[in-house]
PDB file of C-alpha atoms and ligand atoms in Angstrom:
ATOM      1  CA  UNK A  30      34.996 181.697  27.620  1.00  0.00           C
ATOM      2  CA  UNK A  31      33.263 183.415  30.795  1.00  0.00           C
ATOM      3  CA  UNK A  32      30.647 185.437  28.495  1.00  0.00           C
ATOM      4  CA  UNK A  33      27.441 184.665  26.183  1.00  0.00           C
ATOM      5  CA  UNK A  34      28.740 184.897  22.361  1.00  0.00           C
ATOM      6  CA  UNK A  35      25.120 186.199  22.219  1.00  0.00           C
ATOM      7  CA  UNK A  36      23.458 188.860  24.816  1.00  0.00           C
ATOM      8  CA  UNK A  37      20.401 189.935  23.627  1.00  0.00           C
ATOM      9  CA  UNK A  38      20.629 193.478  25.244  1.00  0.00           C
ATOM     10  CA  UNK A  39      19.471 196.208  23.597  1.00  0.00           C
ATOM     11  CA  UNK A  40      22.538 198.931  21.996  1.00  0.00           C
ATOM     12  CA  UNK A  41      24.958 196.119  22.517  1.00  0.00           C
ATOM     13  CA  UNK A  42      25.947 195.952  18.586  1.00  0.00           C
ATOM     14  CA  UNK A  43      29.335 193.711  18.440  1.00  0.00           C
ATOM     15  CA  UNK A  44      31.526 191.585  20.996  1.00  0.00           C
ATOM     16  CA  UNK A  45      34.647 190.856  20.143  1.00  0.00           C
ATOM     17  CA  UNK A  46      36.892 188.826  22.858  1.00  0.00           C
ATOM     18  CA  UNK A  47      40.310 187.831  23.001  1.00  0.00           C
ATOM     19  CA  UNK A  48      42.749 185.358  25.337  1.00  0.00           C
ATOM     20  CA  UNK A  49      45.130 187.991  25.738  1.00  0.00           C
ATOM     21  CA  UNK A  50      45.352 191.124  24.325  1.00  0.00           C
ATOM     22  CA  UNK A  51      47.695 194.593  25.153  1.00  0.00           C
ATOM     23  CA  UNK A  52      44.286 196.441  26.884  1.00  0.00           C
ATOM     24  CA  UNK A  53      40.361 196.243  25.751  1.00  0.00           C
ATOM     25  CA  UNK A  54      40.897 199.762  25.681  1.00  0.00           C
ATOM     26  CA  UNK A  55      43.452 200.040  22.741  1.00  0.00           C
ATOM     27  CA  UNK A  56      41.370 197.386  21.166  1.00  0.00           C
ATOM     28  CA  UNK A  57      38.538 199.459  21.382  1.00  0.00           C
ATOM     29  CA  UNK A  58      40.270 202.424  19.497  1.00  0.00           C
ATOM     30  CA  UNK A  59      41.240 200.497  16.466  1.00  0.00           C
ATOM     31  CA  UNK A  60      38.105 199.539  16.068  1.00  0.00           C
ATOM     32  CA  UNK A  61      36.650 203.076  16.701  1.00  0.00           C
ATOM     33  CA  UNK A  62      38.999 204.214  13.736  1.00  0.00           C
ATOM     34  CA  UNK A  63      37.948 201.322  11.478  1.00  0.00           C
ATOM     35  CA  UNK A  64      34.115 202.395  11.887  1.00  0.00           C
ATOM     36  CA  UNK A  65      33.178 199.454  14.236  1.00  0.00           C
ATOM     37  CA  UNK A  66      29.198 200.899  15.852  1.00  0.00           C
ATOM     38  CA  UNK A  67      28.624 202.225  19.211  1.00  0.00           C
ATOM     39  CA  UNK A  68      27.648 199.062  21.787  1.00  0.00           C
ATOM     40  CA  UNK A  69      31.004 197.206  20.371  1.00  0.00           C
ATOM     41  CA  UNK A  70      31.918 195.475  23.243  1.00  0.00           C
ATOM     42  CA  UNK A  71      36.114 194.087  23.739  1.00  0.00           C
ATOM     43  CA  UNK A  72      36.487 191.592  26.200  1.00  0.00           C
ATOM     44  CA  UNK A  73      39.505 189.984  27.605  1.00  0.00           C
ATOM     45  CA  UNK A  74      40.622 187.369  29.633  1.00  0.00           C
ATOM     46  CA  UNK A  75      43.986 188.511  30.143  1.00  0.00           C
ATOM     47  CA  UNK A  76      45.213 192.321  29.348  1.00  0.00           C
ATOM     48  CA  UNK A  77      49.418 192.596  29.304  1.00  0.00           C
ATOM     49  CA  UNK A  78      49.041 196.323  28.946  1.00  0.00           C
ATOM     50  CA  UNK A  79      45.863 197.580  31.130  1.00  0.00           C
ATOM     51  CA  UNK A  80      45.867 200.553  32.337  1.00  0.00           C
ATOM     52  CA  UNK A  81      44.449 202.725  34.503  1.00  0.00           C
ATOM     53  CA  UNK A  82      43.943 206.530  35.503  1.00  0.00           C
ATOM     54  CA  UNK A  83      46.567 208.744  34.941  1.00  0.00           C
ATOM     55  CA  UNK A  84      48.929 206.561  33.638  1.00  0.00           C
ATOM     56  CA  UNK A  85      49.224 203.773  36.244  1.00  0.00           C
ATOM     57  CA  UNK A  86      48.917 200.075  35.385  1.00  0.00           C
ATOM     58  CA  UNK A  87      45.515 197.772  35.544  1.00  0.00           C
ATOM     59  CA  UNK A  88      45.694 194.357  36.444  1.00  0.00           C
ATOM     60  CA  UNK A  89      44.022 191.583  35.122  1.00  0.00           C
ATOM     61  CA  UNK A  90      44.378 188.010  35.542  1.00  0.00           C
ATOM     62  CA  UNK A  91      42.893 185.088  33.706  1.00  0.00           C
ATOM     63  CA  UNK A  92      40.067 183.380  35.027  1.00  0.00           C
ATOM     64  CA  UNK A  93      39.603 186.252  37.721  1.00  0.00           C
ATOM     65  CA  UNK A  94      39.066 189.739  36.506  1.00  0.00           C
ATOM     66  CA  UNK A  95      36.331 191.034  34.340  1.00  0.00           C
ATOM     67  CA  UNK A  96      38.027 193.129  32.149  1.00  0.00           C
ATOM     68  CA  UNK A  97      36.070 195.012  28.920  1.00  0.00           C
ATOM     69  CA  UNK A  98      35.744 197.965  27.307  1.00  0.00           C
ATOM     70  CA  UNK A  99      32.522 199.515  25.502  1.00  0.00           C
ATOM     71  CA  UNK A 100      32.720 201.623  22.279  1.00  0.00           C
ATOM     72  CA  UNK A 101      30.500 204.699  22.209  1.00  0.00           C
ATOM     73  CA  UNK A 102      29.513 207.346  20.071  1.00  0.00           C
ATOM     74  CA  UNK A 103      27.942 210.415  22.183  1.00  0.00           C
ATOM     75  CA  UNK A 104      27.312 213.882  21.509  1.00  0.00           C
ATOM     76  CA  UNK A 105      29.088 214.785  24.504  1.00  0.00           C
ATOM     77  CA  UNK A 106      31.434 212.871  27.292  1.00  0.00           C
ATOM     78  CA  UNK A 107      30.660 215.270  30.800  1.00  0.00           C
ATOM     79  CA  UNK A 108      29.142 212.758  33.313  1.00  0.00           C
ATOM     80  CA  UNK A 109      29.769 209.427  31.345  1.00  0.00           C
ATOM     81  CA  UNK A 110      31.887 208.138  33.946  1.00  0.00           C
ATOM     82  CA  UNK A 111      29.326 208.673  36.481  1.00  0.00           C
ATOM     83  CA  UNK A 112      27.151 207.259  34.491  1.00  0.00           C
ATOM     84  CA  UNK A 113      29.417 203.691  34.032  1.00  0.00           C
ATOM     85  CA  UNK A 114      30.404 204.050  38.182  1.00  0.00           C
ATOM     86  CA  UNK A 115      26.490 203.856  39.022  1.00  0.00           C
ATOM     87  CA  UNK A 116      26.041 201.151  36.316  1.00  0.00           C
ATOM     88  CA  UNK A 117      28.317 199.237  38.356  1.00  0.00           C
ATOM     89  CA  UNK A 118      26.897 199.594  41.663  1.00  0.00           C
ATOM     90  CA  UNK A 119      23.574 198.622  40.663  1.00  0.00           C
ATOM     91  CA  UNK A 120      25.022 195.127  38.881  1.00  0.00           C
ATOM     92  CA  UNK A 121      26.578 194.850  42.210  1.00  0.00           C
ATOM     93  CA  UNK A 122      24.207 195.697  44.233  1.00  0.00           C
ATOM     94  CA  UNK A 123      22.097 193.348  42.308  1.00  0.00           C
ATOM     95  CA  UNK A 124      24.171 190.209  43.328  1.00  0.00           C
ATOM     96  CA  UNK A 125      24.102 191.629  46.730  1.00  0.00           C
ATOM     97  CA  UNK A 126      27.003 194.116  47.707  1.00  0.00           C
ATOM     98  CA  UNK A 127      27.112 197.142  49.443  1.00  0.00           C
ATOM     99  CA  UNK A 128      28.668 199.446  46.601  1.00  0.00           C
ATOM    100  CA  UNK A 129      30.577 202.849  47.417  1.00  0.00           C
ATOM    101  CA  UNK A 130      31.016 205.002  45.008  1.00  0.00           C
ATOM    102  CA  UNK A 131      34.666 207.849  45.249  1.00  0.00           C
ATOM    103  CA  UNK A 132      34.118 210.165  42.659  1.00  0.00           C
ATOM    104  CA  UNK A 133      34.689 210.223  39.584  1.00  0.00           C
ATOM    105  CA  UNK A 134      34.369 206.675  39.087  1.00  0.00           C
ATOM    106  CA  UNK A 135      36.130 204.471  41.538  1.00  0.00           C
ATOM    107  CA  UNK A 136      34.480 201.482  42.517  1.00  0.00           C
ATOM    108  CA  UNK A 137      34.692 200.182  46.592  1.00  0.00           C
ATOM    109  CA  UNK A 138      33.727 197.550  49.118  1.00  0.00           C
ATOM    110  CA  UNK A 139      34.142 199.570  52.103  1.00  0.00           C
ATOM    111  CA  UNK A 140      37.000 201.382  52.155  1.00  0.00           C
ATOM    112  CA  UNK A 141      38.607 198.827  49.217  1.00  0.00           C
ATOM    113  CA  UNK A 142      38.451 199.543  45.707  1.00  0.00           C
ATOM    114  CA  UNK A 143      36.962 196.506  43.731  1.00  0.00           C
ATOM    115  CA  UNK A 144      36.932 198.164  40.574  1.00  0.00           C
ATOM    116  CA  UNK A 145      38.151 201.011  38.083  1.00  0.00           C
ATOM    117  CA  UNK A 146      36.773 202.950  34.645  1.00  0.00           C
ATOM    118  CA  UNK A 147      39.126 204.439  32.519  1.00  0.00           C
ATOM    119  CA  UNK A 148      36.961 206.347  29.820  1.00  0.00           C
ATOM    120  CA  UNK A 149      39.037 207.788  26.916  1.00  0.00           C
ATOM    121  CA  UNK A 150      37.737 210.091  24.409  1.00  0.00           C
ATOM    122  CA  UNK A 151      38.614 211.481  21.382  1.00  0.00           C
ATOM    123  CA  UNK A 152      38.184 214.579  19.071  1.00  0.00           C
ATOM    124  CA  UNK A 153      38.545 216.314  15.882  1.00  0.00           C
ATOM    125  CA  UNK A 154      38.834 219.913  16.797  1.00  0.00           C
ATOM    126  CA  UNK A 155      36.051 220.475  18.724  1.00  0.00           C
ATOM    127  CA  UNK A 156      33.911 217.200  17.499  1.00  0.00           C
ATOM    128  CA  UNK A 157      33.596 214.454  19.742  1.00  0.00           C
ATOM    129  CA  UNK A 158      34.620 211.260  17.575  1.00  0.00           C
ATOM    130  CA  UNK A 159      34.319 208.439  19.784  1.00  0.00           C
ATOM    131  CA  UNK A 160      34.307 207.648  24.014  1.00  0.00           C
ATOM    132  CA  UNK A 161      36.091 203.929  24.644  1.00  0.00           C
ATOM    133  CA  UNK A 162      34.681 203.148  28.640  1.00  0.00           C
ATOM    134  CA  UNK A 163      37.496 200.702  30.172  1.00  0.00           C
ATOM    135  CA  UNK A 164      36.288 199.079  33.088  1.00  0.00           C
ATOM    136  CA  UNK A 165      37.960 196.696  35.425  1.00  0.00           C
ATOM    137  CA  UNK A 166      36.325 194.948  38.396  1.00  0.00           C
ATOM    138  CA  UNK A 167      37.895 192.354  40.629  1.00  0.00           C
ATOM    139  CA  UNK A 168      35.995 189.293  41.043  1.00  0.00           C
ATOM    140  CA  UNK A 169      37.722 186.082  42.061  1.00  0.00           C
ATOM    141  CA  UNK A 170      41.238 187.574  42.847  1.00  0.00           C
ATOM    142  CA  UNK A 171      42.810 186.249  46.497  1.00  0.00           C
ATOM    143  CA  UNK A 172      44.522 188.562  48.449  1.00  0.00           C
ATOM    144  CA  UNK A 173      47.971 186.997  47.001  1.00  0.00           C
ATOM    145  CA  UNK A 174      47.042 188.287  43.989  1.00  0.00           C
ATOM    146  CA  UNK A 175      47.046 191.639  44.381  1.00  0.00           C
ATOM    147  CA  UNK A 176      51.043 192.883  44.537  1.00  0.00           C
ATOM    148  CA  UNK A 177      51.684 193.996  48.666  1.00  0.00           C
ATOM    149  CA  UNK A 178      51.506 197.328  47.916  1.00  0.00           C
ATOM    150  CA  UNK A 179      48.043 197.186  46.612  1.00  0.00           C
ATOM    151  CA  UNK A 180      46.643 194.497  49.804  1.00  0.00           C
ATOM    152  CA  UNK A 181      45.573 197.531  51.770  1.00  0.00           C
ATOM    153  CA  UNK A 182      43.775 199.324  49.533  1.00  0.00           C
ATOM    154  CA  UNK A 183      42.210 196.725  46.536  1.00  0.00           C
ATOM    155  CA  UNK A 184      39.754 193.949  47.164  1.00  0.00           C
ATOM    156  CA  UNK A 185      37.789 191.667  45.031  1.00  0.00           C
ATOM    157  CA  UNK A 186      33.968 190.512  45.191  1.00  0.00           C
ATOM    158  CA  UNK A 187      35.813 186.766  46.444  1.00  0.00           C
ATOM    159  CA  UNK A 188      37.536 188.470  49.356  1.00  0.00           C
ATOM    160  CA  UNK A 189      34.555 190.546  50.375  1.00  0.00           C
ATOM    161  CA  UNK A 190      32.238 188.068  50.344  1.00  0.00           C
ATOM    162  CA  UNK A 191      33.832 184.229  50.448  1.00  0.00           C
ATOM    163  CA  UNK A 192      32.074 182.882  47.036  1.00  0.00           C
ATOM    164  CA  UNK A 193      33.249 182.672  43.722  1.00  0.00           C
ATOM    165  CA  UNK A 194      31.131 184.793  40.900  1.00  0.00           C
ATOM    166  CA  UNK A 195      30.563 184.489  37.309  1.00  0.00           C
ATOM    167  CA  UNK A 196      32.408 187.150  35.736  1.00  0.00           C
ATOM    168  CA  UNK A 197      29.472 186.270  32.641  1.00  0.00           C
ATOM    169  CA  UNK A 198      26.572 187.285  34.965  1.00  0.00           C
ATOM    170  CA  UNK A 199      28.184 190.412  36.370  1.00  0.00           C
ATOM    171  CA  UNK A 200      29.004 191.547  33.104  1.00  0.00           C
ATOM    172  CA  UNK A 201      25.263 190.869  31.564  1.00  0.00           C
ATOM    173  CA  UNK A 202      23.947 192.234  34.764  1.00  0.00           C
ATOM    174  CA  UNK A 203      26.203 196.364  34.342  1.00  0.00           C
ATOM    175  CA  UNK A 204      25.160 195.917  30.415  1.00  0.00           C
ATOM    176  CA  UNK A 205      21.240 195.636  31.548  1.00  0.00           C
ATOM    177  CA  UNK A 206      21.777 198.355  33.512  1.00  0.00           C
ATOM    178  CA  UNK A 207      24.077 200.218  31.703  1.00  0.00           C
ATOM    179  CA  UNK A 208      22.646 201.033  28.134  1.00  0.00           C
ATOM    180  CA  UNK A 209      18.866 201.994  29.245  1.00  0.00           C
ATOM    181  CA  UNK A 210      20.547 204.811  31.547  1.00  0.00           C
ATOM    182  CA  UNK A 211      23.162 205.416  28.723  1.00  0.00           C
ATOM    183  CA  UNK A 212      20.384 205.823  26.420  1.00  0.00           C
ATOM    184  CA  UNK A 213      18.288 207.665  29.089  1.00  0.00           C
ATOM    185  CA  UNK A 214      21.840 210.511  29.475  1.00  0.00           C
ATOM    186  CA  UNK A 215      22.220 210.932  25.847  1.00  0.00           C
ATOM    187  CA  UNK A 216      18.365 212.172  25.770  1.00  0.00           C
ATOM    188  CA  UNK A 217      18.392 214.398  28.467  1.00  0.00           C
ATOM    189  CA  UNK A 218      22.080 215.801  27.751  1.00  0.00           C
ATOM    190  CA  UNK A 219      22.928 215.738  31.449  1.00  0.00           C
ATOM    191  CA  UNK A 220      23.142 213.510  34.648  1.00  0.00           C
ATOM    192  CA  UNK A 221      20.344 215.094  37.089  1.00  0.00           C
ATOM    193  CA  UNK A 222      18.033 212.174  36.709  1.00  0.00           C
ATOM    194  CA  UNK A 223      20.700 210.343  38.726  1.00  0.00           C
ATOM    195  CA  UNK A 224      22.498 212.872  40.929  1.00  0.00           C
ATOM    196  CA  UNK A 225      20.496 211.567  43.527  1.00  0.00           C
ATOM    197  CA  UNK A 226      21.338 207.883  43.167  1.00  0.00           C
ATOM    198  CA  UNK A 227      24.767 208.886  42.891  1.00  0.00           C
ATOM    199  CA  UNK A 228      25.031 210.818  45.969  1.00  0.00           C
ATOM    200  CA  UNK A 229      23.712 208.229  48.483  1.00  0.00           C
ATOM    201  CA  UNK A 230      26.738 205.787  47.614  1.00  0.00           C
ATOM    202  CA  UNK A 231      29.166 208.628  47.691  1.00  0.00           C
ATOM    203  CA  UNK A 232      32.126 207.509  49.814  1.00  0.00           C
ATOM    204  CA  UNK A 233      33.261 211.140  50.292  1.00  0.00           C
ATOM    205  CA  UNK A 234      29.656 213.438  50.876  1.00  0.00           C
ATOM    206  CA  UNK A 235      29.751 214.857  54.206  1.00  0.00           C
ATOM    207  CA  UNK A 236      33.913 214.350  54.645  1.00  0.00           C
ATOM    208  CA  UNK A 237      37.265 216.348  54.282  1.00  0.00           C
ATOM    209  CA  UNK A 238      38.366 215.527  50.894  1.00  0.00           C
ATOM    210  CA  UNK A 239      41.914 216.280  48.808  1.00  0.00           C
ATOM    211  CA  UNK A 240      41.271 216.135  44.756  1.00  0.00           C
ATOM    212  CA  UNK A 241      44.663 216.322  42.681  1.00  0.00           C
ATOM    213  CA  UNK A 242      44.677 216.939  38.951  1.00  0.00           C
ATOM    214  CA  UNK A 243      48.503 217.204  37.770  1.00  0.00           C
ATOM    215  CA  UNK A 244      50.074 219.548  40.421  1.00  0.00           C
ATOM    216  CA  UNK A 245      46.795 221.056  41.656  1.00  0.00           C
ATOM    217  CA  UNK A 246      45.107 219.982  44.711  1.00  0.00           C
ATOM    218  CA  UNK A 247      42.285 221.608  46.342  1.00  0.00           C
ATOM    219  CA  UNK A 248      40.756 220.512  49.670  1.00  0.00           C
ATOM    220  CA  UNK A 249      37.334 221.031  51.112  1.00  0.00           C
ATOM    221  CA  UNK A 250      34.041 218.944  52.346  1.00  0.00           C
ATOM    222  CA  UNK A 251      32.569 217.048  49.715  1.00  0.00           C
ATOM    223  CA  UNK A 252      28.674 218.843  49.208  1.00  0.00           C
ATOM    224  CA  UNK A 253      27.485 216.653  46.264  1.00  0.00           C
ATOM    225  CA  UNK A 254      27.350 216.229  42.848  1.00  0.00           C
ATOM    226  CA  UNK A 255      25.874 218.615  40.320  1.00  0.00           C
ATOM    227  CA  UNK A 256      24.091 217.282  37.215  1.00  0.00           C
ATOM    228  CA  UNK A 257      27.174 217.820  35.153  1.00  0.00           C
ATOM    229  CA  UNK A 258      29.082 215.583  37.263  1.00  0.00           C
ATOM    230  CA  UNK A 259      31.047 217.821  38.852  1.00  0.00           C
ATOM    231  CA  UNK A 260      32.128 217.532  42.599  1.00  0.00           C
ATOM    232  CA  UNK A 261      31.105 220.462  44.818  1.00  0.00           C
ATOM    233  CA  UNK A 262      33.721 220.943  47.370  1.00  0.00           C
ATOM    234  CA  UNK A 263      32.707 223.664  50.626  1.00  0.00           C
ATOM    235  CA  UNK A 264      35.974 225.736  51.042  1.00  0.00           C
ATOM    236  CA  UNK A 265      37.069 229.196  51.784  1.00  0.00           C
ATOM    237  CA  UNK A 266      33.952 230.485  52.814  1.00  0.00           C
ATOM    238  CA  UNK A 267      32.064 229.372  49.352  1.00  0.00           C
ATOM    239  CA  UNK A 268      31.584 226.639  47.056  1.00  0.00           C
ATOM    240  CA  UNK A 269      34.144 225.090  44.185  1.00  0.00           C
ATOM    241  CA  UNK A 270      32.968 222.847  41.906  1.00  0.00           C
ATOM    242  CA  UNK A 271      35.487 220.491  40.422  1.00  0.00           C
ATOM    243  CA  UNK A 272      35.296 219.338  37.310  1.00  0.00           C
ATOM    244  CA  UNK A 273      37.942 216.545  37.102  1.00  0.00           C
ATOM    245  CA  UNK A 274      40.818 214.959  39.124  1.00  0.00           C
ATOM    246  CA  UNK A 275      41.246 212.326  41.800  1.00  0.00           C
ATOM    247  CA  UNK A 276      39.660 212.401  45.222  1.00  0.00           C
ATOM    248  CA  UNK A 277      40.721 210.813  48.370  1.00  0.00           C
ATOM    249  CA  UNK A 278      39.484 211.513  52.018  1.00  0.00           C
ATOM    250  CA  UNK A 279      42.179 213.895  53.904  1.00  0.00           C
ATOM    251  CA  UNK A 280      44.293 212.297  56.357  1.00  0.00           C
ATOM    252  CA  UNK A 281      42.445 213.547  59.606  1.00  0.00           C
ATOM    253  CA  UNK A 282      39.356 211.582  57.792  1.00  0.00           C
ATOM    254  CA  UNK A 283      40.479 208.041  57.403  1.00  0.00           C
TER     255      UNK A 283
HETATM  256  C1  BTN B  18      41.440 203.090  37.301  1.00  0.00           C
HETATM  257  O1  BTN B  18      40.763 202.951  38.315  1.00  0.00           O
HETATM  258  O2  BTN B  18      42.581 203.564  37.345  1.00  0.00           O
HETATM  259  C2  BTN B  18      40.840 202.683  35.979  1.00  0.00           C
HETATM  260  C3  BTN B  18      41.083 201.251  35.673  1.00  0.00           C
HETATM  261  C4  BTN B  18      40.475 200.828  34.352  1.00  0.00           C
HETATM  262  C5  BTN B  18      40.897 199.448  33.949  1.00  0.00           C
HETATM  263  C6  BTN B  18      40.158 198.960  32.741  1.00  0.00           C
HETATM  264  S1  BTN B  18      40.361 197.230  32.485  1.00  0.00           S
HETATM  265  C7  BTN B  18      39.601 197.372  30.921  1.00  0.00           C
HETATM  266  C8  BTN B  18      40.104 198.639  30.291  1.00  0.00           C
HETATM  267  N1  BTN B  18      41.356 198.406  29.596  1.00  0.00           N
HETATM  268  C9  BTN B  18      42.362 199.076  30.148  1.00  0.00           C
HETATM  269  O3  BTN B  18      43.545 199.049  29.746  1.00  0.00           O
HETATM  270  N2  BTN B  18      41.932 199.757  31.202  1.00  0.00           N
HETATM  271  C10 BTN B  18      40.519 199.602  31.409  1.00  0.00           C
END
């Protein structure tokens, strides 16, 4: 077992861990519908099942990626994944990396992504139930590990920096971070405390950017981000803020 039984962090209420399991974030949803507190933590060494954003698969490999998923109970979701994405940085930052940040919430090494957050909510009409906040983050995965198609793009905190990590410390290190901000955003009901700490990792301020969401895509230079996490593109003579979707630099910028 890479983690504590027993983190004395403040909000973190329950951790339940398994060898293998489908994905920490299904997990997490039973245990949202059987009542389990916000700060449940679901940790796995192995998932069979992870997934990712829009409906790709996660992997995670035994001894290698730090795979868990937090159970929260919000008043609202807007900016949570921001909130996780900057979490992460600082943990990483902490043990010494250079984090990028692509909005929403991927997580990169230079141009590689090291690490994902899938944050599923759910509701009852208009009533926010419960938020599960999936994240994945590569930490001792070789470059044979990733499949070929994914070499080019995904990296781990081995490859980028030669030494192996304790998946236990990086994950006590983003929960010490995590629920004071968390905490922090539920008080003041939006992210401008940390718009600024957000921007200056941005991967994509200043550049040409596509964002898709289904068949949409709108294109633009990235401006920043406002303090309900929304992207503000410069386009067409004005400004369009964008909500949700996935954004990559345009081809002219990589
Ligand atoms: C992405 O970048 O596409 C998001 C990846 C999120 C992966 C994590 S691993 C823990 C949790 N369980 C899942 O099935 N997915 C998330």
């Amino acid at each position: 077992m890479f983690w504590q039984r027993k983190m004395e962090i403040p909000g973190l209420k329950k951790i339940l861990s398994y060898e293998t399991i489908d994905s920490t974030n299904n997990q997490a949803k039973l245990l949202a519908q059987d009542g389990y507190p916000e700060g449940t933590l679901v940790i796995a060494e192995e998932q069979t099942k992870g997934r990712g954003r829009k409906g790709r698969s996660w992997i995670s490999l035994p001894g290698k990626s730090l795979t868990f998923s937090l159970l929260l109970r919000p008043p609202q979701n807007t900016s949570l994944a921001l909130l996780c994405a900057l979490s992460c940085a600082w943990a990483l930052e902490e043990k010494g990396f250079y984090v990028l940040l692509r909005w929403p919430n991927d997580i990169l090494l230079g141009d590689k992504k090291v690490g994902g957050i899938l944050v599923e909510s759910s509701f009852s009409g208009d009533d926010l139930l419960y938020v599960i906040m999936g994240v994945g983050i590569n930490v001792n995965e070789t470059e044979e590990d990733f499949p070929p198609s994914l070499r080019e793009r995904a990296t781990s905190l081995f490859l980028a920096s030669s030494c192996q990590w304790q998946r236990g410390e990086i994950l006590k290190s983003f929960l010490s971070f995590f629920f004071p901000a968390y905490f922090a955003w539920k008080e003041k009901g939006d992210f401008s405390p940390w718009v600024k700490d957000y921007e200056k990792r941005s991967s994509l301020l200043g550049k040409e950017v596509v964002v898709r969401w289904g068949k949409e895509t709108v294109q633009g230079i990235a401006r920043g981000i406002k303090e309900d996490g929304s992207l503000v593109l410069e386009n067409c003579g004005g400004e369009t803020l964008i909500s949700w979707g996935e954004a990559t630099l345009h081809e002219d910028q990589k």
